[in-house]
Coordinates of C-alpha atoms and ligand atoms in Angstrom, one line a residue:
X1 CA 54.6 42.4 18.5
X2 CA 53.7 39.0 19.7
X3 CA 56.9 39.3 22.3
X4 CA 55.5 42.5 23.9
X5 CA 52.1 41.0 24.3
X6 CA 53.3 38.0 26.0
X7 CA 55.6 40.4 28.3
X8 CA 52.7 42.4 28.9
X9 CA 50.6 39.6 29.9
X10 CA 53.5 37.9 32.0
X11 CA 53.7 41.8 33.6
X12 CA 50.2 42.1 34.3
X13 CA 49.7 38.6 35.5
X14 CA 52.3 39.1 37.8
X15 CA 51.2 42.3 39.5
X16 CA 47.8 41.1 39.8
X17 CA 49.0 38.1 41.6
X18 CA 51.6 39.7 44.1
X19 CA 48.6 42.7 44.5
X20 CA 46.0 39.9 45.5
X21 CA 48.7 38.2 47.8
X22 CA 49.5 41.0 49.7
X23 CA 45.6 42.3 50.1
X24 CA 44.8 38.5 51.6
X25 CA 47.5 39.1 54.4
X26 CA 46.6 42.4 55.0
X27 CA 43.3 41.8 55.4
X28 CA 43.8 39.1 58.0
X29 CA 46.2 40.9 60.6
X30 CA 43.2 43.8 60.3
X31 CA 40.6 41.5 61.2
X32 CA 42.9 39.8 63.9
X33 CA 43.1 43.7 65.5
X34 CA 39.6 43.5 65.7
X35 CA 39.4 40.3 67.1
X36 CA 41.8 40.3 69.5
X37 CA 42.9 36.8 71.5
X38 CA 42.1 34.6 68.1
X39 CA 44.7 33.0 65.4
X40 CA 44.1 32.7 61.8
X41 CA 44.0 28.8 61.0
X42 CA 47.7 27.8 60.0
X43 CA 48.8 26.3 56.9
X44 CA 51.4 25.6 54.4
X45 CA 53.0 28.7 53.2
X46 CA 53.1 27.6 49.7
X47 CA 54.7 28.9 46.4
X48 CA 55.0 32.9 46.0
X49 CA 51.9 33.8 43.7
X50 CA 50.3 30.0 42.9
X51 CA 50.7 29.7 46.5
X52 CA 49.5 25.8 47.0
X53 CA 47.2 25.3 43.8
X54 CA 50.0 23.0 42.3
X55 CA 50.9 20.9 45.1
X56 CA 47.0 19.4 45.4
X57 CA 47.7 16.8 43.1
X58 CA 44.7 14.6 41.0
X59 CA 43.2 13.9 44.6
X60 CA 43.1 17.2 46.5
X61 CA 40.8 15.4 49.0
X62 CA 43.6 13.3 49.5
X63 CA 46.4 16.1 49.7
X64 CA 43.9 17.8 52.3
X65 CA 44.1 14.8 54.6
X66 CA 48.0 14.6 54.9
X67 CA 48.3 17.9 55.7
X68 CA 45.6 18.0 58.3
X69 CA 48.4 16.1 59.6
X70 CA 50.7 18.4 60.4
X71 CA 48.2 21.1 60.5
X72 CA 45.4 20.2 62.2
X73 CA 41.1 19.1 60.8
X74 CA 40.8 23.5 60.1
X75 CA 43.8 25.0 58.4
X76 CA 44.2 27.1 54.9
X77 CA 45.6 27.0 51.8
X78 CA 46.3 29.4 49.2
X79 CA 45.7 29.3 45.9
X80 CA 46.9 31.6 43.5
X81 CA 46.6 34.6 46.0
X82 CA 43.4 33.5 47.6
X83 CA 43.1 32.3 51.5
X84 CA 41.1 29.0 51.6
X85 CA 39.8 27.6 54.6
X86 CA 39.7 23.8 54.3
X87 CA 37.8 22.0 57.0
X88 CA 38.4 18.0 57.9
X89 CA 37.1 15.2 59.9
X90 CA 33.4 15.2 61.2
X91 CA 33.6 17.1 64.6
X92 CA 34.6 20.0 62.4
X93 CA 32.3 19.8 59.4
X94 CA 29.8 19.3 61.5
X95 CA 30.5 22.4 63.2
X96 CA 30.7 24.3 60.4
X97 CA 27.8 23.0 58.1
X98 CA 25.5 22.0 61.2
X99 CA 26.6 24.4 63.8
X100 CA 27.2 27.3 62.0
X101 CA 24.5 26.3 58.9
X102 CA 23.8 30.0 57.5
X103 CA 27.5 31.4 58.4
X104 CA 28.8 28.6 56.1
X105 CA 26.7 28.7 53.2
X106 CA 27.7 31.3 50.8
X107 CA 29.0 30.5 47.6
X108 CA 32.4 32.0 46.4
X109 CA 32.6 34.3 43.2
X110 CA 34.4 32.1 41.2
X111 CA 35.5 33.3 37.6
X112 CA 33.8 30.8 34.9
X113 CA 31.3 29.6 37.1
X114 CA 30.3 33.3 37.2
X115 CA 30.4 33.7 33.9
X116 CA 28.5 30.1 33.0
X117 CA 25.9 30.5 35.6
X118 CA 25.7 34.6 35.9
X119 CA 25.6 33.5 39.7
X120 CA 21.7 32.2 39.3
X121 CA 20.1 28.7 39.8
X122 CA 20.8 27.0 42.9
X123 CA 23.9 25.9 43.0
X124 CA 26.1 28.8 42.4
X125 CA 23.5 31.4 43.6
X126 CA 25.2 33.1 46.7
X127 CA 23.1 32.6 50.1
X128 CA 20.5 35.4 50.4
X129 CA 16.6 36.0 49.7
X130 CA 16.8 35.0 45.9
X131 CA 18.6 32.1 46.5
X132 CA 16.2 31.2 49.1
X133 CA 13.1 31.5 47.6
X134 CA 14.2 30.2 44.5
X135 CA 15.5 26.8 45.8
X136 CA 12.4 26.8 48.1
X137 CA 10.3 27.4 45.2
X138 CA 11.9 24.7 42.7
X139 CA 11.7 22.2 45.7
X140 CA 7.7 23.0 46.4
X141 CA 7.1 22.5 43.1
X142 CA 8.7 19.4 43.0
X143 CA 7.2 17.7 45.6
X144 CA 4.6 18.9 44.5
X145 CA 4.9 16.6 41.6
X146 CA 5.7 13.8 44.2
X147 CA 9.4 14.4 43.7
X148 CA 11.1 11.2 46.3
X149 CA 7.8 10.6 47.4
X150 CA 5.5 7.5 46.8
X151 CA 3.8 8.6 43.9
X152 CA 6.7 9.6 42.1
X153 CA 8.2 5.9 42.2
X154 CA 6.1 4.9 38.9
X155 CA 7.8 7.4 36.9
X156 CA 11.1 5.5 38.0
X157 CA 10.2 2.3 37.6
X158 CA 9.0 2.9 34.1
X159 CA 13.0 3.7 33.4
X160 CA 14.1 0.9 35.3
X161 CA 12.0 -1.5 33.1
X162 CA 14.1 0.2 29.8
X163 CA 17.4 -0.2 31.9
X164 CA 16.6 -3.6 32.7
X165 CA 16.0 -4.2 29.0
X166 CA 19.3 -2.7 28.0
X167 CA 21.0 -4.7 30.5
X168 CA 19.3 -8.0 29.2
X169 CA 20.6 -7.0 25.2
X170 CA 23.7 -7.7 26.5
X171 CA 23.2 -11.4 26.6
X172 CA 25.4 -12.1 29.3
X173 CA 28.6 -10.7 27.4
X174 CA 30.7 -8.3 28.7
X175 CA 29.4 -4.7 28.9
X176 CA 30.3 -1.4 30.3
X177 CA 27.2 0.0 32.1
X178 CA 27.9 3.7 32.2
X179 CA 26.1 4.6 29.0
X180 CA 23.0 2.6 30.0
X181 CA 23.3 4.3 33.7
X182 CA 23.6 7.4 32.7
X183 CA 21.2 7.4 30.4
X184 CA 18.3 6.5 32.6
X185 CA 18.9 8.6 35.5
X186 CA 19.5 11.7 33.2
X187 CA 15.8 10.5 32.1
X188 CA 14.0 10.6 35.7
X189 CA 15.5 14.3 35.8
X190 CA 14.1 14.9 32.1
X191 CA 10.4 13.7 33.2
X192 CA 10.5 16.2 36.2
X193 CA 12.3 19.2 34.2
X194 CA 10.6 18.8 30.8
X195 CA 7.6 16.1 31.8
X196 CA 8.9 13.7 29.3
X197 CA 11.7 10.8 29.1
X198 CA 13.2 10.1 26.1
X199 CA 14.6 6.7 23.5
X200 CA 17.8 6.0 24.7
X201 CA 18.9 6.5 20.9
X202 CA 17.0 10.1 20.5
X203 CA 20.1 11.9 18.9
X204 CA 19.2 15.3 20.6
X205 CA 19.0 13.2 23.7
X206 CA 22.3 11.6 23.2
X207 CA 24.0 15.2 22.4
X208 CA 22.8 16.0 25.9
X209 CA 23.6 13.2 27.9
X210 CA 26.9 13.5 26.4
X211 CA 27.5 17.2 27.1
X212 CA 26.7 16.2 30.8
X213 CA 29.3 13.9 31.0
X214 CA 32.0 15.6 29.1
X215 CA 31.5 18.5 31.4
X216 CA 32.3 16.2 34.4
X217 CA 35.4 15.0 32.7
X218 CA 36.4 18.2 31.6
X219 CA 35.1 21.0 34.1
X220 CA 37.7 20.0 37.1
X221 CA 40.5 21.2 34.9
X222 CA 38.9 23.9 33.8
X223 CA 38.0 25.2 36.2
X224 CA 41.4 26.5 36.7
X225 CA 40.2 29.2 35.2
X226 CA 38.3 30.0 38.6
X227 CA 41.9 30.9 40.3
X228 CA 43.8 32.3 37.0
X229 CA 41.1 34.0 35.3
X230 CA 43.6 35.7 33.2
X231 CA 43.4 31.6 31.5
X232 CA 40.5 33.0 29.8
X233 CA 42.4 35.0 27.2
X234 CA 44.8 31.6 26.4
X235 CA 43.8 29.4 23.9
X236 CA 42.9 26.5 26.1
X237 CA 41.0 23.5 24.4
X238 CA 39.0 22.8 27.5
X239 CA 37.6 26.3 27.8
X240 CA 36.5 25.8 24.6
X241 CA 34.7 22.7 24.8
X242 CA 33.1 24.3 27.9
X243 CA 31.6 27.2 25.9
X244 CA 30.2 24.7 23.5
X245 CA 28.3 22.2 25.7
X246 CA 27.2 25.4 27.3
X247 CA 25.5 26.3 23.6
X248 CA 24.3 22.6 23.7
X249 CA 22.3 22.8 27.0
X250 CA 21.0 26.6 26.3
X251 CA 19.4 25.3 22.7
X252 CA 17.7 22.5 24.5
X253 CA 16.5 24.4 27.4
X254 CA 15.5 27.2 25.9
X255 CA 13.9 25.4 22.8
X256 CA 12.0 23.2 25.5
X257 CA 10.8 26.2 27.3
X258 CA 9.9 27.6 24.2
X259 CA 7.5 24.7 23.1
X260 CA 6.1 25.0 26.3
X261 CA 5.1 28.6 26.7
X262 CA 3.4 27.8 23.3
X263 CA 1.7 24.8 24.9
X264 CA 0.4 26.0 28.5
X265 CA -2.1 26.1 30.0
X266 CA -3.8 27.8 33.2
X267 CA -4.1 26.0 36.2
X268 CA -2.4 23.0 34.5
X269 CA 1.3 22.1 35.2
X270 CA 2.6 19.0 33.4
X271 CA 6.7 19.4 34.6
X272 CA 9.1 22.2 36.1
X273 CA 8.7 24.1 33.9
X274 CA 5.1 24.9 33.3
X275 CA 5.2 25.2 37.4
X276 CA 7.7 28.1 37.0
X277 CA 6.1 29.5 34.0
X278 CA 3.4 29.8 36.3
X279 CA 5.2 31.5 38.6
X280 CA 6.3 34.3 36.5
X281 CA 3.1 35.3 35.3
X282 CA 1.4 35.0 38.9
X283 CA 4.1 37.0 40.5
X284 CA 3.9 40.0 37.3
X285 CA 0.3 39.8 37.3
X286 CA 0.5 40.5 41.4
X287 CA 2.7 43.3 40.9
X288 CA 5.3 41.8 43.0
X289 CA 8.4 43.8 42.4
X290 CA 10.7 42.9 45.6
X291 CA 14.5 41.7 44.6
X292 CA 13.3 37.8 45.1
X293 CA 10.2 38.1 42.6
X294 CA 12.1 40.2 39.7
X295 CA 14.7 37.0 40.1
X296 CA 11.4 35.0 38.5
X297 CA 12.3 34.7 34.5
X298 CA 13.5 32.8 32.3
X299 CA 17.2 33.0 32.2
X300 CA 16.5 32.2 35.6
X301 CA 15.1 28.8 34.9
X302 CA 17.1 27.4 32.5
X303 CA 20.0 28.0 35.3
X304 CA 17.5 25.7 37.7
X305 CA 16.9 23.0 34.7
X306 CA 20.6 22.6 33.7
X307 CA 21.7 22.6 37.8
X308 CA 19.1 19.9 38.4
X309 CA 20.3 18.3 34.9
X310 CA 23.8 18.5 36.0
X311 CA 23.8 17.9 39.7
X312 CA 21.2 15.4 39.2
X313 CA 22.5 12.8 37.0
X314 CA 26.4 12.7 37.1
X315 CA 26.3 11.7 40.7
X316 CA 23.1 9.2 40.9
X317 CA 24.9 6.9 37.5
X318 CA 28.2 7.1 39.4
X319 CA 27.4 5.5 42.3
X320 CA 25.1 2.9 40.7
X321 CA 28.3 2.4 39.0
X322 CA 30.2 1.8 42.1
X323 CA 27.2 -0.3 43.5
X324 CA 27.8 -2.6 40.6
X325 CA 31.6 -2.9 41.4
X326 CA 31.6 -3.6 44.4
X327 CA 28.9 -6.3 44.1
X328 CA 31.1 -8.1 41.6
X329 CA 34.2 -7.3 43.7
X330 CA 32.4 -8.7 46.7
X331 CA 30.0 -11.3 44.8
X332 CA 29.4 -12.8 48.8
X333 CA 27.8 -9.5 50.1
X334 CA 25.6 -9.2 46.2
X335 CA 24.6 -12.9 47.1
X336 CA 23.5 -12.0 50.3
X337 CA 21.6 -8.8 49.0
X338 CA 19.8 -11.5 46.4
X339 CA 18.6 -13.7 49.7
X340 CA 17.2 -10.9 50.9
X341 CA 15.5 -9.7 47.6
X342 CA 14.2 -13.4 46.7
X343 CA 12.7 -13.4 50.5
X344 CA 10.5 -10.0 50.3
X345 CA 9.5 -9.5 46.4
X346 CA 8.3 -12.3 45.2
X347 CA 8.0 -13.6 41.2
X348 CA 8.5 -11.1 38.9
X349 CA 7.8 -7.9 40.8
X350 CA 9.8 -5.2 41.1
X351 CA 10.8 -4.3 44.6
X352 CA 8.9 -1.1 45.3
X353 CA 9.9 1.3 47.9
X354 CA 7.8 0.2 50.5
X355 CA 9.1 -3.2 50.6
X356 CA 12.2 -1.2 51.5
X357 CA 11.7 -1.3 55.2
X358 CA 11.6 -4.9 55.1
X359 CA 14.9 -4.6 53.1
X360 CA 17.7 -3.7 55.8
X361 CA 20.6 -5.2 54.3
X362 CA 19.6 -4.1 50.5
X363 CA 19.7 -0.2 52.1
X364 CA 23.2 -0.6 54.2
X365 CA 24.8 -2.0 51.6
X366 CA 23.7 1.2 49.7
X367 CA 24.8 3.3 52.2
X368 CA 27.9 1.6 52.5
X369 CA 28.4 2.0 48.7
X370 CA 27.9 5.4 49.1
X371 CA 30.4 6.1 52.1
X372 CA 33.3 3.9 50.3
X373 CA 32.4 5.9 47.3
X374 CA 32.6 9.4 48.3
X375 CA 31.6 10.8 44.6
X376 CA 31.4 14.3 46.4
X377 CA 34.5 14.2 48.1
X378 CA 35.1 17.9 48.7
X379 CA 31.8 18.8 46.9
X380 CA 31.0 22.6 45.8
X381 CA 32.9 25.1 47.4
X382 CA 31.1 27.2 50.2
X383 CA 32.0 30.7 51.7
X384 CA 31.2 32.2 55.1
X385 CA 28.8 35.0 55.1
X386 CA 29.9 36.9 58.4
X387 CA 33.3 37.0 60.1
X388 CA 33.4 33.7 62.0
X389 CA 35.6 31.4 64.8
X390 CA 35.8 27.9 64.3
X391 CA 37.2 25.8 67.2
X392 CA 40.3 28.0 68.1
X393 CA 40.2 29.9 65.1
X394 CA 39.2 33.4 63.2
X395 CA 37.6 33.0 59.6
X396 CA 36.7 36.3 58.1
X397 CA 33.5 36.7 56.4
X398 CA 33.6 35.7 52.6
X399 CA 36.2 33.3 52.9
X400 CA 36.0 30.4 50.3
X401 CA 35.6 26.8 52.4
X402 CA 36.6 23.3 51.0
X403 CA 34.2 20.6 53.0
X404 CA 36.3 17.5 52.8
X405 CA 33.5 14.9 53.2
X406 CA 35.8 12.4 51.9
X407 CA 37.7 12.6 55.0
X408 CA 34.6 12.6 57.3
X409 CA 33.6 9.1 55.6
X410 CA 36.9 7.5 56.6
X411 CA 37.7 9.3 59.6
X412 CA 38.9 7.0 62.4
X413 CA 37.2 8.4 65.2
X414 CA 33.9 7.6 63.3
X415 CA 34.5 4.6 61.8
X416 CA 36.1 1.2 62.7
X417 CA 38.4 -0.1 59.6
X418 CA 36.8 2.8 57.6
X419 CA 39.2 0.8 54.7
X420 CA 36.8 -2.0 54.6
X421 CA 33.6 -2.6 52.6
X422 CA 31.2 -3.7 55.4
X423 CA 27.6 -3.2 54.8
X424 CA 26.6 -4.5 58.8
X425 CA 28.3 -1.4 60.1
X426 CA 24.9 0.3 59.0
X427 CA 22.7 -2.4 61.0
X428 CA 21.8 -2.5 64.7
X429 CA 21.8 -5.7 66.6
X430 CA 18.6 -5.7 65.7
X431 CA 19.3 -5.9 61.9
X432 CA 17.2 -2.6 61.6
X433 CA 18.7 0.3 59.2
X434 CA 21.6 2.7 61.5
X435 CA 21.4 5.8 60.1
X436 CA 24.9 7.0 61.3
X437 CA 25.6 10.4 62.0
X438 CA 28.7 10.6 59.9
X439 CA 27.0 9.4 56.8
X440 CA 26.5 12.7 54.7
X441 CA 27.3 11.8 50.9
X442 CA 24.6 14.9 50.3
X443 CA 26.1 17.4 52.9
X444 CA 24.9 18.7 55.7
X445 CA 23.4 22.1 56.8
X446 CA 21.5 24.7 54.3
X447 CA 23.1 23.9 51.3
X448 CA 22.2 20.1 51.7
X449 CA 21.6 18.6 48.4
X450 CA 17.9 19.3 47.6
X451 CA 17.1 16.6 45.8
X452 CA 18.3 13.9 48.7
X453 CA 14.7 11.9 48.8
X454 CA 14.8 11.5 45.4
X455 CA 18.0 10.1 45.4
X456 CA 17.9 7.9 48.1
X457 CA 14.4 6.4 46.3
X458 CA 16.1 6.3 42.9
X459 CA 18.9 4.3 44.2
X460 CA 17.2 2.2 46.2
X461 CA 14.9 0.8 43.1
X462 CA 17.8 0.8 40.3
X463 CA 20.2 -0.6 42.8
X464 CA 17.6 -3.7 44.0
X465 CA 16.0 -4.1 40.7
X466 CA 19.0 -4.8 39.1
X467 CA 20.2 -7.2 41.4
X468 CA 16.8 -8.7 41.5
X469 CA 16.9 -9.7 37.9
X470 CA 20.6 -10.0 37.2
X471 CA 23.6 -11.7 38.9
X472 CA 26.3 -9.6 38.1
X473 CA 30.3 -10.9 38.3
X474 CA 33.7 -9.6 37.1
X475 CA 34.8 -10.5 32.9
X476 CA 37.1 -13.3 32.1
X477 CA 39.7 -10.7 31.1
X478 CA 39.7 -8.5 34.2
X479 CA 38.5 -11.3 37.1
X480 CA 39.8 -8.1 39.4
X481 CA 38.5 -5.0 38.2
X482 CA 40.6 -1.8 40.3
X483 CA 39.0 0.2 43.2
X484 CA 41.1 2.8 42.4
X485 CA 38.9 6.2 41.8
X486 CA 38.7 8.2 38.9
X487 CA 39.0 11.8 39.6
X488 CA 36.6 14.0 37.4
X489 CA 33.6 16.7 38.8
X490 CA 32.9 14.0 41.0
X491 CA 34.8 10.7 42.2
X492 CA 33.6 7.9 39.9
X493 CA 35.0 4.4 39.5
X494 CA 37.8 4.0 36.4
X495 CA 36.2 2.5 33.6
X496 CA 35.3 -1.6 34.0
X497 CA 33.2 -4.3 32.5
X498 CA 31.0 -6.8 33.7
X499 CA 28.8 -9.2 32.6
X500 CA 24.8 -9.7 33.4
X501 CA 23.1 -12.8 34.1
X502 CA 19.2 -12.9 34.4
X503 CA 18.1 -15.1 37.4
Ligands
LIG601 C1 23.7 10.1 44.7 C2 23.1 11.3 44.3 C3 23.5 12.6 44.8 C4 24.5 13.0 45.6 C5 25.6 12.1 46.3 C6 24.4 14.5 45.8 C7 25.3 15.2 46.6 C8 25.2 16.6 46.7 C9 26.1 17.4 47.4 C10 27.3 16.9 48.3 C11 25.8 18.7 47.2 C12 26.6 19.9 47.7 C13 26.0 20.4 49.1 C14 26.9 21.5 49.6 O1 27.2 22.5 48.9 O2 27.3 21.4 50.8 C15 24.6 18.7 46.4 C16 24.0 19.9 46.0 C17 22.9 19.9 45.1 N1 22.3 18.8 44.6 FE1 22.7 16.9 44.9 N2 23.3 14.9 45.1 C18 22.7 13.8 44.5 C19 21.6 13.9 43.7 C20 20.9 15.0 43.3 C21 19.7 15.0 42.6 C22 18.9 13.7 42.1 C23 19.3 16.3 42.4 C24 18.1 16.9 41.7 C25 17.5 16.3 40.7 C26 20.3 17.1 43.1 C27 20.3 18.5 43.1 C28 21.2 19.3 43.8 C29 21.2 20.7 43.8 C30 20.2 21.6 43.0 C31 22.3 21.1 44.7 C32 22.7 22.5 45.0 C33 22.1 22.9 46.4 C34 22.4 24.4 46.8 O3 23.5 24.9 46.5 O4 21.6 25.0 47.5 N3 21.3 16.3 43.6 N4 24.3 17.4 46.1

């Protein structure tokens, strides 16, 4: 009994793969008829059925580089019966994102992120009218709350001053930051989503912050399940573990959204949630009915509160992370930061984001963090939403696109020794800030990370205050912590100590 169901499975899985390969070629020398005098983007043949998806390696961004090699910035790939269009180098992401904004920002119909997300929120929501006016929505509201503006900088600093407490328990012994980091940014989200932050030992807290971070460990692998759906019927632990943080998030979202319909009121709106509430009932009581209003409910916000949860944190604690290791791997350039700190904000003052202007070499060292970094190095997939050409070549519409910003951030024509840490190459002659073209850790185009401002402001004021009041160097027991990258949802730094002394 068991043997037939495996053949079965092996049968169907089989068919299904050889079916899907065949209907991607097909498809493409149709479009080329219509299209006459273009070429489909070349690329390495692959495997029969799995095509390429098991030659990526742990650092696909990597992989993508050597064979844009032999291949060229825009070739594809294909994995497990799917054509993917993988675009290098900043000439042609910038063509695509920049150039070509709305034909390049669909999002793909990928298997579990379907089924997690039910394709709402903003990130997985494909381009059209409800993805529009939701993200436009979510972002008005936000600013509305003063969301990377000026008047939104107290609610950071107030979780600066518990990280800079946490960072003082240590008493100068050895310490590994990412629980402290992560807790705090997932905090500054928390006081925009649910208009509260929360102890750093709150257990329902913890479970949450911990889910966050599990999923970015976990969710690159499983997301295989995106290209062998038929995964979904294994027994395959990190499925599992998926379906459980989602629980986790859903009973805090939906409990929090529950407190607060119980709590509103009109014309008041104390967080995110309250604003959307809001919404709902303005858009029902209006009699709205077009496709983009009916998208206005509830399912439909806790997708935006987990996406901002999610996309929110994971990436701001891991390059503060990074911004601590490479001020203790380069303890000249964190001394020099320190010069610049002691010379603006003076006592025991926190340096504000004002003072940032007068700040130069504090901000390119943070930009340089963030281009060495490259925590999104191919970032979400994206998908074309009308038949395209890019450079020489023919991309049909609703073709899935890696961006490789990675390679963008170290490409050569770009950058001069793009292998070196070197803050100055952000600074004119002048010493004023260069905002460099080829700089885009939050992407370019219409899917641009929304919440950009208040990154670059969060940053800014973790990043300064903590080299402000702490000199930071390497342990006795690793004097030469690695560089080496640690390849999980996003590129974060393999796990190091260091030890904080107040100045
Ligand atoms: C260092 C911090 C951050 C980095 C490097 C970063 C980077 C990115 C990147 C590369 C994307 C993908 C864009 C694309 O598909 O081309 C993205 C999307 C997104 N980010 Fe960020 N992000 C950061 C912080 C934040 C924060 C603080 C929030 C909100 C609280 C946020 C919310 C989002 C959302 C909602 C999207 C999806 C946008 C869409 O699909 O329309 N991010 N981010």
């Amino acid at each position: 009994m068991l043997i037939l169901g495996v053949q079965t499975f092996l049968i169907f899985f089989l068919t299904f793969m050889l079916t899907m390969s065949v209907v991607q070629w097909w498809r493409g020398r149709q479009m080329l008829k219509k299209y006459p005098g273009y070429k489909l983007p070349p690329g390495p043949r692959g495997f029969p059925l799995v095509g390429s998806i098991f030659s990526l390696g742990r650092n696909p961004h990597l992989t993508f580089m050597e064979m844009a090699k032999k291949y060229g910035d825009v070739f594809t790939i294909n994995l497990a019966g799917q054509n993917v269009l993988v675009v290098n180098g900043f000439e042609a992401v910038r063509e695509a994102l920049v150039k070509q904004s709305t034909i390049f920002a669909g999002r793909p119909h990928l298997a579990l992120t379907q089924e997690l997300t039910e394709g709402q929120g903003i990130v997985s929501a494909d381009y059209g009218s409800i993805w529009r006016e939701q993200r436009r929505f979510t972002l008005q509201t936000l600013r509305n709350f003063g969301f990377g503006k000026q008047s939104f900088e107290g609610n950071i600093q107030e979780e600066i001053v518990h990280m800079l407490d946490a960072f003082g328990e240590t008493t100068c012994k050895p310490f590994n930051a990412n629980h402290i980091m992560e807790t705090s940014v997932s905090n500054v989200v928390c006081s925009i989503n649910f208009g509260q932050r929360f102890q750093y030992d709150d257990p329902c807290f913890r479970k949450l912050v911990q889910s966050i971070y599990r999923f970015s460990e976990i969710g690159t692998n499983a997301s295989a399940v995106n290209y062998f759906p038929i995964l979904r019927r294994l027994p395959f632990p990190e499925l599992k573990e998926v379906y459980e943080i989602e629980k986790t998030m859903k009973d805090f979202m939906y409990g929090m959204i529950e407190n607060h319909k119980n709590t509103k009121k009109p014309g008041i709106n104390r967080d995110l949630i309250d604003g959307y509430l809001h919404e709902i009932d303005r858009r029902k009581q209006e009699g709205l009915n077009d496709e983009a209003s009916r998208s206005f409910n509830e399912v439909y916000l806790y997708h935006t509160l987990s996406d901002l949860l999610f996309a929110g944190t994971e990436t701001m604690s891991s390059t503060l992370r990074w911004g601590i290791l490479y001020m203790i791997k380069f303890p000249h350039i964190q001394a020099k930061v320190q010069e610049e700190l002691d010379s603006v904000v003076l006592g025991d003052e926190l340096p504000s984001w004002r003072q940032r202007n007068k700040l130069p070499y504090t901000e390119a060292t943070l930009m340089e963090v963030q281009r060495m970094a490259n925590i999104t190095a191919i970032g979400f997939p994206h998908k074309t939403t009308e038949d395209t050409q890019l450079f020489d070549y023919f991309v049909p519409k609703d073709t899935s696109v890696f961006i490789n910003l990675y390679s963008v951030h170290v490409d050569p024509t770009q950058w001069s020794k793009p292998d070196e840490f070197n803050p100055e190459r952000f600074l004119t002659e002048e010493k004023k800030v260069y905002n460099h073209p080829a700089l885009m850790p939050f992407s370019a185009g219409k899917r641009a990370c929304p919440g950009e401002n208040l990154a670059k402001m969060q940053l800014f004021l973790f990043f300064s205050a903590i080299l402000k009041k702490f000199r930071l160097t390497t342990t006795p027991s690793n004097p030469n912590p690695s560089l080496e990258k640690h390849y999980a949802i996003s590129l974060c730094p393999s796990p190091f100590e260091v030890c904080a002394y107040p100045r």
